[in-house]
């Protein structure tokens, strides 16, 4: 790995390759564009200062995702006391990461319904306990395999499976109890 030898252009290439992925991961976990930017920067700072500790026998993507995920979890723990479930959307325009979902050009009415549904799901994800939130985000929003999630979070695949299942059940019950099956 050239970046390990101090090659600045190689490190710049790594930043370029992963900056959007780290930002989106942090944004999905924290729900704040400002915090996501901070976490992305902190991730690359940690990567740069710890390149000598990187084990080239493991995938670089697993290592960098682990750093970013741990930073997000630390941030969530620190702000837990002041965390608000109805925090303002970062963009202020109602846009969120759900708007990135592919669509078949829905009608304006369908868009409103979809937007409301996505908002309900986003709020439900925000209420997930931390141990479920990270695996649900990595599985369904980052589209990682169970093995990759296990590598990132340094836990057995069986634990990941259990947490994904319990996270989904938590979301299903939460959405059903709050919206009485009217959501879908």
Short mmCIF file of N, CA and C in Angstrom, two decimals:
data_model
loop_
_atom_site.label_atom_id
_atom_site.label_comp_id
_atom_site.label_asym_id
_atom_site.label_seq_id
_atom_site.Cartn_x
_atom_site.Cartn_y
_atom_site.Cartn_z
N UNK A 1 0.85 -1.18 0.00
CA UNK A 1 0.00 0.00 0.00
C UNK A 1 0.89 1.23 0.00
N UNK A 2 0.80 2.01 -1.07
CA UNK A 2 1.67 3.17 -1.25
C UNK A 2 1.43 4.25 -0.20
N UNK A 3 0.16 4.40 0.22
CA UNK A 3 -0.17 5.44 1.20
C UNK A 3 0.58 5.20 2.50
N UNK A 4 0.82 3.95 2.82
CA UNK A 4 1.51 3.60 4.05
C UNK A 4 2.95 4.13 4.04
N UNK A 5 3.54 4.20 2.87
CA UNK A 5 4.91 4.70 2.72
C UNK A 5 5.00 6.21 2.66
N UNK A 6 3.90 6.90 2.88
CA UNK A 6 3.93 8.36 2.90
C UNK A 6 3.58 8.99 1.56
N UNK A 7 3.14 8.21 0.60
CA UNK A 7 2.77 8.73 -0.71
C UNK A 7 1.46 9.51 -0.58
N UNK A 8 1.58 10.85 -0.63
CA UNK A 8 0.40 11.70 -0.42
C UNK A 8 -0.65 11.53 -1.52
N UNK A 9 -0.21 11.33 -2.73
CA UNK A 9 -1.19 11.16 -3.81
C UNK A 9 -1.94 9.84 -3.65
N UNK A 10 -1.26 8.81 -3.14
CA UNK A 10 -1.94 7.53 -2.89
C UNK A 10 -2.99 7.71 -1.79
N UNK A 11 -2.63 8.45 -0.74
CA UNK A 11 -3.60 8.69 0.34
C UNK A 11 -4.76 9.55 -0.17
N UNK A 12 -4.45 10.54 -1.01
CA UNK A 12 -5.51 11.37 -1.59
C UNK A 12 -6.45 10.50 -2.43
N UNK A 13 -5.91 9.50 -3.08
CA UNK A 13 -6.74 8.57 -3.85
C UNK A 13 -7.68 7.78 -2.95
N UNK A 14 -7.17 7.36 -1.78
CA UNK A 14 -8.01 6.65 -0.81
C UNK A 14 -9.14 7.56 -0.31
N UNK A 15 -8.79 8.80 -0.01
CA UNK A 15 -9.80 9.75 0.46
C UNK A 15 -10.85 9.94 -0.62
N UNK A 16 -10.41 10.11 -1.84
CA UNK A 16 -11.34 10.30 -2.95
C UNK A 16 -12.26 9.10 -3.13
N UNK A 17 -11.72 7.91 -2.98
CA UNK A 17 -12.48 6.68 -3.16
C UNK A 17 -13.52 6.47 -2.06
N UNK A 18 -13.19 6.86 -0.83
CA UNK A 18 -14.05 6.53 0.31
C UNK A 18 -14.78 7.71 0.95
N UNK A 19 -14.50 8.95 0.54
CA UNK A 19 -15.09 10.10 1.25
C UNK A 19 -16.62 10.10 1.22
N UNK A 20 -17.20 9.83 0.07
CA UNK A 20 -18.67 9.82 -0.01
C UNK A 20 -19.27 8.67 0.79
N UNK A 21 -18.63 7.52 0.73
CA UNK A 21 -19.13 6.35 1.46
C UNK A 21 -19.10 6.60 2.97
N UNK A 22 -18.01 7.21 3.45
CA UNK A 22 -17.90 7.48 4.89
C UNK A 22 -18.91 8.55 5.31
N UNK A 23 -19.09 9.56 4.47
CA UNK A 23 -20.06 10.60 4.78
C UNK A 23 -21.48 10.01 4.86
N UNK A 24 -21.85 9.21 3.87
CA UNK A 24 -23.20 8.64 3.84
C UNK A 24 -23.43 7.69 5.01
N UNK A 25 -22.43 6.89 5.35
CA UNK A 25 -22.56 6.02 6.51
C UNK A 25 -22.81 6.85 7.77
N UNK A 26 -21.99 7.86 7.97
CA UNK A 26 -22.12 8.70 9.17
C UNK A 26 -23.44 9.46 9.17
N UNK A 27 -23.86 9.94 8.00
CA UNK A 27 -25.13 10.67 7.92
C UNK A 27 -26.30 9.76 8.29
N UNK A 28 -26.26 8.54 7.80
CA UNK A 28 -27.34 7.60 8.09
C UNK A 28 -27.36 7.19 9.56
N UNK A 29 -26.20 7.11 10.15
CA UNK A 29 -26.15 6.72 11.57
C UNK A 29 -26.47 7.88 12.49
N UNK A 30 -26.09 9.10 12.10
CA UNK A 30 -26.22 10.24 13.00
C UNK A 30 -27.35 11.20 12.62
N UNK A 31 -27.77 11.19 11.36
CA UNK A 31 -28.87 12.05 10.93
C UNK A 31 -28.53 13.53 10.85
N UNK A 32 -27.25 13.85 10.80
CA UNK A 32 -26.82 15.25 10.76
C UNK A 32 -25.69 15.40 9.75
N UNK A 33 -25.87 16.30 8.78
CA UNK A 33 -24.83 16.48 7.77
C UNK A 33 -23.56 17.05 8.38
N UNK A 34 -23.72 17.96 9.35
CA UNK A 34 -22.55 18.55 10.00
C UNK A 34 -21.74 17.48 10.74
N UNK A 35 -22.44 16.65 11.52
CA UNK A 35 -21.74 15.58 12.24
C UNK A 35 -21.15 14.55 11.28
N UNK A 36 -21.85 14.28 10.19
CA UNK A 36 -21.35 13.33 9.20
C UNK A 36 -20.04 13.83 8.58
N UNK A 37 -19.97 15.12 8.30
CA UNK A 37 -18.73 15.70 7.77
C UNK A 37 -17.60 15.56 8.79
N UNK A 38 -17.91 15.85 10.06
CA UNK A 38 -16.91 15.72 11.13
C UNK A 38 -16.40 14.28 11.22
N UNK A 39 -17.33 13.34 11.20
CA UNK A 39 -16.95 11.92 11.33
C UNK A 39 -16.12 11.48 10.13
N UNK A 40 -16.51 11.90 8.93
CA UNK A 40 -15.75 11.52 7.73
C UNK A 40 -14.31 12.06 7.84
N UNK A 41 -14.17 13.31 8.26
CA UNK A 41 -12.83 13.89 8.42
C UNK A 41 -12.04 13.16 9.50
N UNK A 42 -12.69 12.89 10.62
CA UNK A 42 -12.03 12.18 11.72
C UNK A 42 -11.62 10.77 11.28
N UNK A 43 -12.45 10.14 10.47
CA UNK A 43 -12.12 8.80 9.96
C UNK A 43 -10.81 8.84 9.18
N UNK A 44 -10.68 9.80 8.27
CA UNK A 44 -9.47 9.88 7.46
C UNK A 44 -8.26 10.30 8.28
N UNK A 45 -8.48 11.11 9.28
CA UNK A 45 -7.39 11.48 10.18
C UNK A 45 -6.89 10.24 10.91
N UNK A 46 -7.83 9.43 11.41
CA UNK A 46 -7.44 8.19 12.11
C UNK A 46 -6.77 7.21 11.16
N UNK A 47 -7.29 7.11 9.94
CA UNK A 47 -6.67 6.21 8.95
C UNK A 47 -5.23 6.65 8.71
N UNK A 48 -5.01 7.95 8.50
CA UNK A 48 -3.68 8.47 8.19
C UNK A 48 -2.71 8.22 9.34
N UNK A 49 -3.17 8.51 10.56
CA UNK A 49 -2.27 8.38 11.71
C UNK A 49 -2.06 6.92 12.12
N UNK A 50 -2.90 6.02 11.64
CA UNK A 50 -2.79 4.61 12.03
C UNK A 50 -2.48 3.68 10.85
N UNK A 51 -2.03 4.23 9.74
CA UNK A 51 -1.72 3.39 8.58
C UNK A 51 -0.71 2.30 8.92
N UNK A 52 0.20 2.58 9.84
CA UNK A 52 1.19 1.58 10.20
C UNK A 52 0.56 0.39 10.94
N UNK A 53 -0.65 0.58 11.48
CA UNK A 53 -1.35 -0.51 12.19
C UNK A 53 -2.26 -1.32 11.26
N UNK A 54 -2.47 -0.85 10.05
CA UNK A 54 -3.35 -1.56 9.13
C UNK A 54 -2.77 -2.92 8.77
N UNK A 55 -3.57 -3.96 8.93
CA UNK A 55 -3.18 -5.32 8.59
C UNK A 55 -3.58 -5.58 7.14
N UNK A 56 -2.59 -5.70 6.27
CA UNK A 56 -2.87 -5.86 4.84
C UNK A 56 -3.51 -7.20 4.50
N UNK A 57 -3.66 -8.07 5.50
CA UNK A 57 -4.35 -9.34 5.26
C UNK A 57 -5.87 -9.17 5.31
N UNK A 58 -6.33 -8.04 5.79
CA UNK A 58 -7.77 -7.79 5.79
C UNK A 58 -8.09 -6.72 4.74
N UNK A 59 -9.36 -6.68 4.33
CA UNK A 59 -9.76 -5.71 3.31
C UNK A 59 -9.68 -4.30 3.88
N UNK A 60 -9.18 -3.37 3.09
CA UNK A 60 -9.08 -1.98 3.54
C UNK A 60 -10.47 -1.42 3.82
N UNK A 61 -11.44 -1.78 2.98
CA UNK A 61 -12.80 -1.26 3.17
C UNK A 61 -13.37 -1.68 4.52
N UNK A 62 -13.08 -2.89 4.95
CA UNK A 62 -13.55 -3.36 6.26
C UNK A 62 -12.93 -2.51 7.37
N UNK A 63 -11.64 -2.25 7.23
CA UNK A 63 -10.92 -1.47 8.25
C UNK A 63 -11.47 -0.04 8.35
N UNK A 64 -11.66 0.62 7.21
CA UNK A 64 -12.12 2.01 7.24
C UNK A 64 -13.58 2.10 7.70
N UNK A 65 -14.42 1.13 7.30
CA UNK A 65 -15.81 1.12 7.77
C UNK A 65 -15.85 0.89 9.28
N UNK A 66 -14.97 0.06 9.80
CA UNK A 66 -14.93 -0.19 11.24
C UNK A 66 -14.58 1.11 11.98
N UNK A 67 -13.60 1.83 11.48
CA UNK A 67 -13.20 3.10 12.11
C UNK A 67 -14.38 4.07 12.11
N UNK A 68 -15.01 4.25 10.95
CA UNK A 68 -16.13 5.20 10.84
C UNK A 68 -17.31 4.77 11.71
N UNK A 69 -17.64 3.50 11.69
CA UNK A 69 -18.77 3.01 12.50
C UNK A 69 -18.50 3.22 13.98
N UNK A 70 -17.30 2.91 14.43
CA UNK A 70 -16.96 3.11 15.84
C UNK A 70 -17.01 4.58 16.23
N UNK A 71 -16.56 5.45 15.35
CA UNK A 71 -16.64 6.89 15.63
C UNK A 71 -18.10 7.34 15.74
N UNK A 72 -18.96 6.81 14.88
CA UNK A 72 -20.39 7.14 14.93
C UNK A 72 -21.02 6.64 16.24
N UNK A 73 -20.69 5.42 16.61
CA UNK A 73 -21.23 4.86 17.85
C UNK A 73 -20.76 5.69 19.04
N UNK A 74 -19.49 6.09 19.04
CA UNK A 74 -18.99 6.95 20.12
C UNK A 74 -19.74 8.27 20.17
N UNK A 75 -20.00 8.84 19.00
CA UNK A 75 -20.72 10.13 18.95
C UNK A 75 -22.14 9.96 19.46
N UNK A 76 -22.80 8.85 19.09
CA UNK A 76 -24.16 8.60 19.58
C UNK A 76 -24.18 8.44 21.10
N UNK A 77 -23.19 7.77 21.64
CA UNK A 77 -23.13 7.59 23.10
C UNK A 77 -22.94 8.91 23.81
N UNK A 78 -22.10 9.78 23.24
CA UNK A 78 -21.81 11.07 23.87
C UNK A 78 -23.03 11.98 23.86
N UNK A 79 -23.81 11.92 22.80
CA UNK A 79 -24.93 12.84 22.71
C UNK A 79 -26.24 12.22 23.18
N UNK A 80 -26.19 11.01 23.67
CA UNK A 80 -27.39 10.27 24.03
C UNK A 80 -28.33 11.08 24.93
N UNK A 81 -27.79 11.77 25.91
CA UNK A 81 -28.62 12.52 26.85
C UNK A 81 -29.39 13.63 26.16
N UNK A 82 -28.81 14.23 25.12
CA UNK A 82 -29.49 15.34 24.47
C UNK A 82 -30.07 14.97 23.10
N UNK A 83 -30.07 13.69 22.80
CA UNK A 83 -30.56 13.24 21.50
C UNK A 83 -32.06 13.40 21.40
N UNK A 84 -32.50 14.03 20.36
CA UNK A 84 -33.92 14.28 20.17
C UNK A 84 -34.41 13.50 18.96
N UNK A 85 -35.51 12.78 19.14
CA UNK A 85 -36.04 11.99 18.03
C UNK A 85 -36.67 12.86 16.95
N UNK A 86 -37.08 14.06 17.32
CA UNK A 86 -37.69 14.94 16.32
C UNK A 86 -36.74 16.07 15.95
N UNK A 87 -35.46 15.73 15.87
CA UNK A 87 -34.45 16.71 15.48
C UNK A 87 -34.71 17.17 14.04
N UNK A 88 -34.38 18.42 13.79
CA UNK A 88 -34.60 19.02 12.48
C UNK A 88 -33.80 18.30 11.39
N UNK A 89 -34.39 18.18 10.23
CA UNK A 89 -33.70 17.56 9.10
C UNK A 89 -32.53 18.45 8.70
N UNK A 90 -31.37 17.87 8.42
CA UNK A 90 -30.19 18.66 8.14
C UNK A 90 -30.32 19.61 6.94
N UNK A 91 -30.97 19.17 5.88
CA UNK A 91 -31.08 20.00 4.69
C UNK A 91 -32.12 21.10 4.84
N UNK A 92 -33.08 20.89 5.69
CA UNK A 92 -34.12 21.89 5.89
C UNK A 92 -35.12 21.95 4.74
N UNK A 93 -34.93 21.12 3.75
CA UNK A 93 -35.84 21.15 2.59
C UNK A 93 -36.66 19.88 2.51
N UNK A 94 -36.64 19.09 3.53
CA UNK A 94 -37.40 17.84 3.53
C UNK A 94 -36.69 16.71 2.80
N UNK A 95 -35.54 17.00 2.21
CA UNK A 95 -34.80 15.96 1.50
C UNK A 95 -34.06 15.10 2.52
N UNK A 96 -34.01 13.80 2.26
CA UNK A 96 -33.26 12.92 3.13
C UNK A 96 -32.67 11.79 2.31
N UNK A 97 -31.98 10.87 2.97
CA UNK A 97 -31.32 9.80 2.24
C UNK A 97 -32.30 8.87 1.56
N UNK A 98 -33.54 8.87 1.98
CA UNK A 98 -34.53 8.02 1.31
C UNK A 98 -34.78 8.50 -0.12
N UNK A 99 -34.53 9.79 -0.35
CA UNK A 99 -34.75 10.30 -1.69
C UNK A 99 -33.78 9.68 -2.69
N UNK A 100 -32.77 8.97 -2.20
CA UNK A 100 -31.83 8.29 -3.08
C UNK A 100 -32.34 6.95 -3.58
N UNK A 101 -33.46 6.50 -3.01
CA UNK A 101 -34.02 5.21 -3.43
C UNK A 101 -34.48 5.29 -4.88
N UNK A 102 -34.23 4.24 -5.65
CA UNK A 102 -34.68 4.27 -7.04
C UNK A 102 -36.20 4.26 -7.13
N UNK A 103 -36.70 4.92 -8.15
CA UNK A 103 -38.15 4.97 -8.31
C UNK A 103 -38.51 4.87 -9.79
N UNK A 104 -39.77 4.64 -10.05
CA UNK A 104 -40.29 4.62 -11.41
C UNK A 104 -41.12 5.87 -11.66
N UNK A 105 -40.59 6.99 -11.31
CA UNK A 105 -41.22 8.30 -11.46
C UNK A 105 -42.67 8.29 -10.96
N UNK A 106 -42.83 8.29 -9.65
CA UNK A 106 -44.18 8.28 -9.09
C UNK A 106 -44.91 9.61 -9.33
N UNK A 107 -46.21 9.54 -9.20
CA UNK A 107 -47.02 10.75 -9.34
C UNK A 107 -46.74 11.64 -8.13
N UNK A 108 -47.12 12.92 -8.19
CA UNK A 108 -46.92 13.79 -7.03
C UNK A 108 -47.59 13.26 -5.77
N UNK A 109 -48.79 12.68 -5.91
CA UNK A 109 -49.47 12.11 -4.75
C UNK A 109 -48.68 10.94 -4.17
N UNK A 110 -48.17 10.08 -5.05
CA UNK A 110 -47.36 8.95 -4.60
C UNK A 110 -46.08 9.45 -3.93
N UNK A 111 -45.52 10.54 -4.47
CA UNK A 111 -44.30 11.10 -3.88
C UNK A 111 -44.56 11.59 -2.46
N UNK A 112 -45.70 12.25 -2.25
CA UNK A 112 -46.04 12.73 -0.91
C UNK A 112 -46.20 11.56 0.04
N UNK A 113 -46.93 10.54 -0.41
CA UNK A 113 -47.13 9.36 0.43
C UNK A 113 -45.80 8.66 0.72
N UNK A 114 -44.96 8.55 -0.31
CA UNK A 114 -43.66 7.93 -0.15
C UNK A 114 -42.80 8.73 0.82
N UNK A 115 -42.81 10.04 0.68
CA UNK A 115 -42.04 10.91 1.56
C UNK A 115 -42.47 10.75 3.01
N UNK A 116 -43.77 10.70 3.24
CA UNK A 116 -44.29 10.53 4.60
C UNK A 116 -43.89 9.15 5.15
N UNK A 117 -43.99 8.13 4.32
CA UNK A 117 -43.61 6.78 4.74
C UNK A 117 -42.12 6.74 5.09
N UNK A 118 -41.31 7.33 4.25
CA UNK A 118 -39.87 7.35 4.49
C UNK A 118 -39.54 8.10 5.77
N UNK A 119 -40.24 9.17 6.01
CA UNK A 119 -40.03 9.92 7.24
C UNK A 119 -40.36 9.06 8.46
N UNK A 120 -41.44 8.32 8.39
CA UNK A 120 -41.82 7.43 9.49
C UNK A 120 -40.75 6.34 9.70
N UNK A 121 -40.26 5.79 8.61
CA UNK A 121 -39.23 4.76 8.70
C UNK A 121 -37.94 5.35 9.27
N UNK A 122 -37.56 6.53 8.79
CA UNK A 122 -36.35 7.20 9.29
C UNK A 122 -36.46 7.42 10.80
N UNK A 123 -37.61 7.91 11.24
CA UNK A 123 -37.80 8.14 12.68
C UNK A 123 -37.76 6.83 13.45
N UNK A 124 -38.32 5.78 12.87
CA UNK A 124 -38.29 4.48 13.54
C UNK A 124 -36.85 3.97 13.63
N UNK A 125 -36.07 4.13 12.57
CA UNK A 125 -34.67 3.72 12.60
C UNK A 125 -33.91 4.51 13.66
N UNK A 126 -34.23 5.79 13.78
CA UNK A 126 -33.58 6.63 14.81
C UNK A 126 -33.84 6.12 16.22
N UNK A 127 -34.95 5.43 16.43
CA UNK A 127 -35.28 4.95 17.78
C UNK A 127 -34.70 3.58 18.08
N UNK A 128 -34.10 2.95 17.09
CA UNK A 128 -33.50 1.63 17.32
C UNK A 128 -32.40 1.72 18.39
N UNK A 129 -32.32 0.74 19.26
CA UNK A 129 -31.17 0.68 20.18
C UNK A 129 -29.88 0.63 19.35
N UNK A 130 -28.81 1.21 19.88
CA UNK A 130 -27.55 1.32 19.14
C UNK A 130 -27.08 0.00 18.54
N UNK A 131 -27.22 -1.09 19.30
CA UNK A 131 -26.68 -2.36 18.81
C UNK A 131 -27.45 -2.86 17.60
N UNK A 132 -28.69 -2.46 17.43
CA UNK A 132 -29.46 -2.84 16.25
C UNK A 132 -29.32 -1.81 15.14
N UNK A 133 -29.23 -0.55 15.52
CA UNK A 133 -29.17 0.53 14.54
C UNK A 133 -27.99 0.37 13.59
N UNK A 134 -26.80 0.11 14.14
CA UNK A 134 -25.62 0.01 13.28
C UNK A 134 -25.74 -1.16 12.30
N UNK A 135 -26.23 -2.32 12.75
CA UNK A 135 -26.32 -3.46 11.83
C UNK A 135 -27.41 -3.24 10.78
N UNK A 136 -28.53 -2.63 11.16
CA UNK A 136 -29.61 -2.37 10.20
C UNK A 136 -29.13 -1.38 9.14
N UNK A 137 -28.44 -0.33 9.55
CA UNK A 137 -27.93 0.65 8.59
C UNK A 137 -26.89 0.01 7.67
N UNK A 138 -25.95 -0.74 8.24
CA UNK A 138 -24.93 -1.37 7.40
C UNK A 138 -25.54 -2.40 6.46
N UNK A 139 -26.56 -3.14 6.91
CA UNK A 139 -27.17 -4.18 6.08
C UNK A 139 -28.04 -3.60 4.98
N UNK A 140 -28.96 -2.72 5.35
CA UNK A 140 -29.97 -2.28 4.39
C UNK A 140 -29.66 -0.96 3.70
N UNK A 141 -28.86 -0.12 4.32
CA UNK A 141 -28.57 1.16 3.68
C UNK A 141 -27.19 1.17 3.03
N UNK A 142 -26.26 0.39 3.59
CA UNK A 142 -24.93 0.28 2.98
C UNK A 142 -24.82 -1.00 2.15
N UNK A 143 -25.86 -1.85 2.21
CA UNK A 143 -25.94 -3.07 1.42
C UNK A 143 -24.75 -4.00 1.65
N UNK A 144 -24.32 -4.10 2.91
CA UNK A 144 -23.21 -5.00 3.24
C UNK A 144 -23.73 -6.39 3.53
N UNK A 145 -22.88 -7.38 3.27
CA UNK A 145 -23.24 -8.76 3.61
C UNK A 145 -23.12 -8.94 5.11
N UNK A 146 -23.70 -10.02 5.62
CA UNK A 146 -23.61 -10.30 7.05
C UNK A 146 -22.16 -10.49 7.46
N UNK A 147 -21.37 -11.14 6.62
CA UNK A 147 -19.94 -11.35 6.91
C UNK A 147 -19.20 -10.02 6.98
N UNK A 148 -19.48 -9.12 6.02
CA UNK A 148 -18.82 -7.81 6.03
C UNK A 148 -19.18 -7.03 7.30
N UNK A 149 -20.45 -7.09 7.68
CA UNK A 149 -20.87 -6.40 8.90
C UNK A 149 -20.15 -6.99 10.11
N UNK A 150 -20.06 -8.31 10.15
CA UNK A 150 -19.33 -8.96 11.23
C UNK A 150 -17.88 -8.49 11.29
N UNK A 151 -17.26 -8.35 10.12
CA UNK A 151 -15.87 -7.88 10.06
C UNK A 151 -15.77 -6.43 10.54
N UNK A 152 -16.69 -5.58 10.09
CA UNK A 152 -16.67 -4.17 10.47
C UNK A 152 -16.89 -3.99 11.96
N UNK A 153 -17.86 -4.70 12.50
CA UNK A 153 -18.21 -4.53 13.92
C UNK A 153 -17.45 -5.50 14.83
N UNK A 154 -16.63 -6.35 14.23
CA UNK A 154 -15.82 -7.31 14.97
C UNK A 154 -16.70 -8.20 15.86
N UNK A 155 -17.68 -8.84 15.21
CA UNK A 155 -18.56 -9.76 15.93
C UNK A 155 -18.89 -10.95 15.03
N UNK A 156 -19.27 -12.06 15.63
CA UNK A 156 -19.59 -13.25 14.83
C UNK A 156 -20.82 -13.01 13.94
N UNK A 157 -20.83 -13.68 12.80
CA UNK A 157 -21.93 -13.56 11.85
C UNK A 157 -23.26 -13.96 12.51
N UNK A 158 -23.22 -14.94 13.40
CA UNK A 158 -24.46 -15.35 14.08
C UNK A 158 -25.03 -14.21 14.91
N UNK A 159 -24.17 -13.43 15.54
CA UNK A 159 -24.62 -12.26 16.31
C UNK A 159 -25.20 -11.21 15.37
N UNK A 160 -24.54 -11.00 14.24
CA UNK A 160 -25.03 -10.04 13.25
C UNK A 160 -26.41 -10.45 12.77
N UNK A 161 -26.58 -11.74 12.42
CA UNK A 161 -27.89 -12.24 11.96
C UNK A 161 -28.97 -11.97 13.00
N UNK A 162 -28.65 -12.28 14.25
CA UNK A 162 -29.61 -12.08 15.34
C UNK A 162 -29.99 -10.61 15.46
N UNK A 163 -28.98 -9.73 15.41
CA UNK A 163 -29.25 -8.30 15.57
C UNK A 163 -30.02 -7.73 14.38
N UNK A 164 -29.72 -8.21 13.18
CA UNK A 164 -30.48 -7.76 12.01
C UNK A 164 -31.94 -8.19 12.16
N UNK A 165 -32.15 -9.44 12.54
CA UNK A 165 -33.50 -9.96 12.72
C UNK A 165 -34.24 -9.17 13.80
N UNK A 166 -33.60 -8.98 14.95
CA UNK A 166 -34.25 -8.25 16.04
C UNK A 166 -34.47 -6.78 15.68
N UNK A 167 -33.55 -6.19 14.95
CA UNK A 167 -33.73 -4.81 14.50
C UNK A 167 -34.93 -4.68 13.58
N UNK A 168 -35.06 -5.63 12.64
CA UNK A 168 -36.22 -5.63 11.73
C UNK A 168 -37.50 -5.80 12.52
N UNK A 169 -37.50 -6.72 13.48
CA UNK A 169 -38.70 -6.95 14.30
C UNK A 169 -39.06 -5.70 15.11
N UNK A 170 -38.06 -5.06 15.65
CA UNK A 170 -38.26 -3.82 16.41
C UNK A 170 -38.93 -2.79 15.51
N UNK A 171 -38.40 -2.63 14.29
CA UNK A 171 -38.97 -1.66 13.33
C UNK A 171 -40.40 -2.04 12.96
N UNK A 172 -40.62 -3.32 12.68
CA UNK A 172 -41.95 -3.77 12.29
C UNK A 172 -42.97 -3.46 13.39
N UNK A 173 -42.63 -3.82 14.63
CA UNK A 173 -43.55 -3.58 15.75
C UNK A 173 -43.75 -2.10 15.98
N UNK A 174 -42.68 -1.33 15.91
CA UNK A 174 -42.77 0.11 16.13
C UNK A 174 -43.67 0.75 15.08
N UNK A 175 -43.45 0.42 13.83
CA UNK A 175 -44.25 1.00 12.75
C UNK A 175 -45.70 0.53 12.83
N UNK A 176 -45.91 -0.73 13.17
CA UNK A 176 -47.27 -1.26 13.27
C UNK A 176 -48.02 -0.61 14.43
N UNK A 177 -47.36 -0.46 15.58
CA UNK A 177 -48.04 0.12 16.74
C UNK A 177 -48.33 1.61 16.53
N UNK A 178 -47.43 2.31 15.87
CA UNK A 178 -47.62 3.75 15.70
C UNK A 178 -48.56 4.08 14.54
N UNK A 179 -48.56 3.23 13.53
CA UNK A 179 -49.34 3.55 12.34
C UNK A 179 -50.40 2.51 12.04
N UNK A 180 -50.54 1.55 12.92
CA UNK A 180 -51.63 0.56 12.85
C UNK A 180 -51.76 -0.14 11.51
N UNK A 181 -50.64 -0.43 10.88
CA UNK A 181 -50.69 -1.13 9.61
C UNK A 181 -51.13 -0.24 8.44
N UNK A 182 -51.32 1.06 8.69
CA UNK A 182 -51.75 1.98 7.63
C UNK A 182 -50.58 2.48 6.79
N UNK A 183 -49.39 2.17 7.25
CA UNK A 183 -48.20 2.70 6.60
C UNK A 183 -47.94 2.03 5.25
N UNK A 184 -48.18 0.72 5.17
CA UNK A 184 -47.82 0.01 3.94
C UNK A 184 -49.05 -0.52 3.25
#
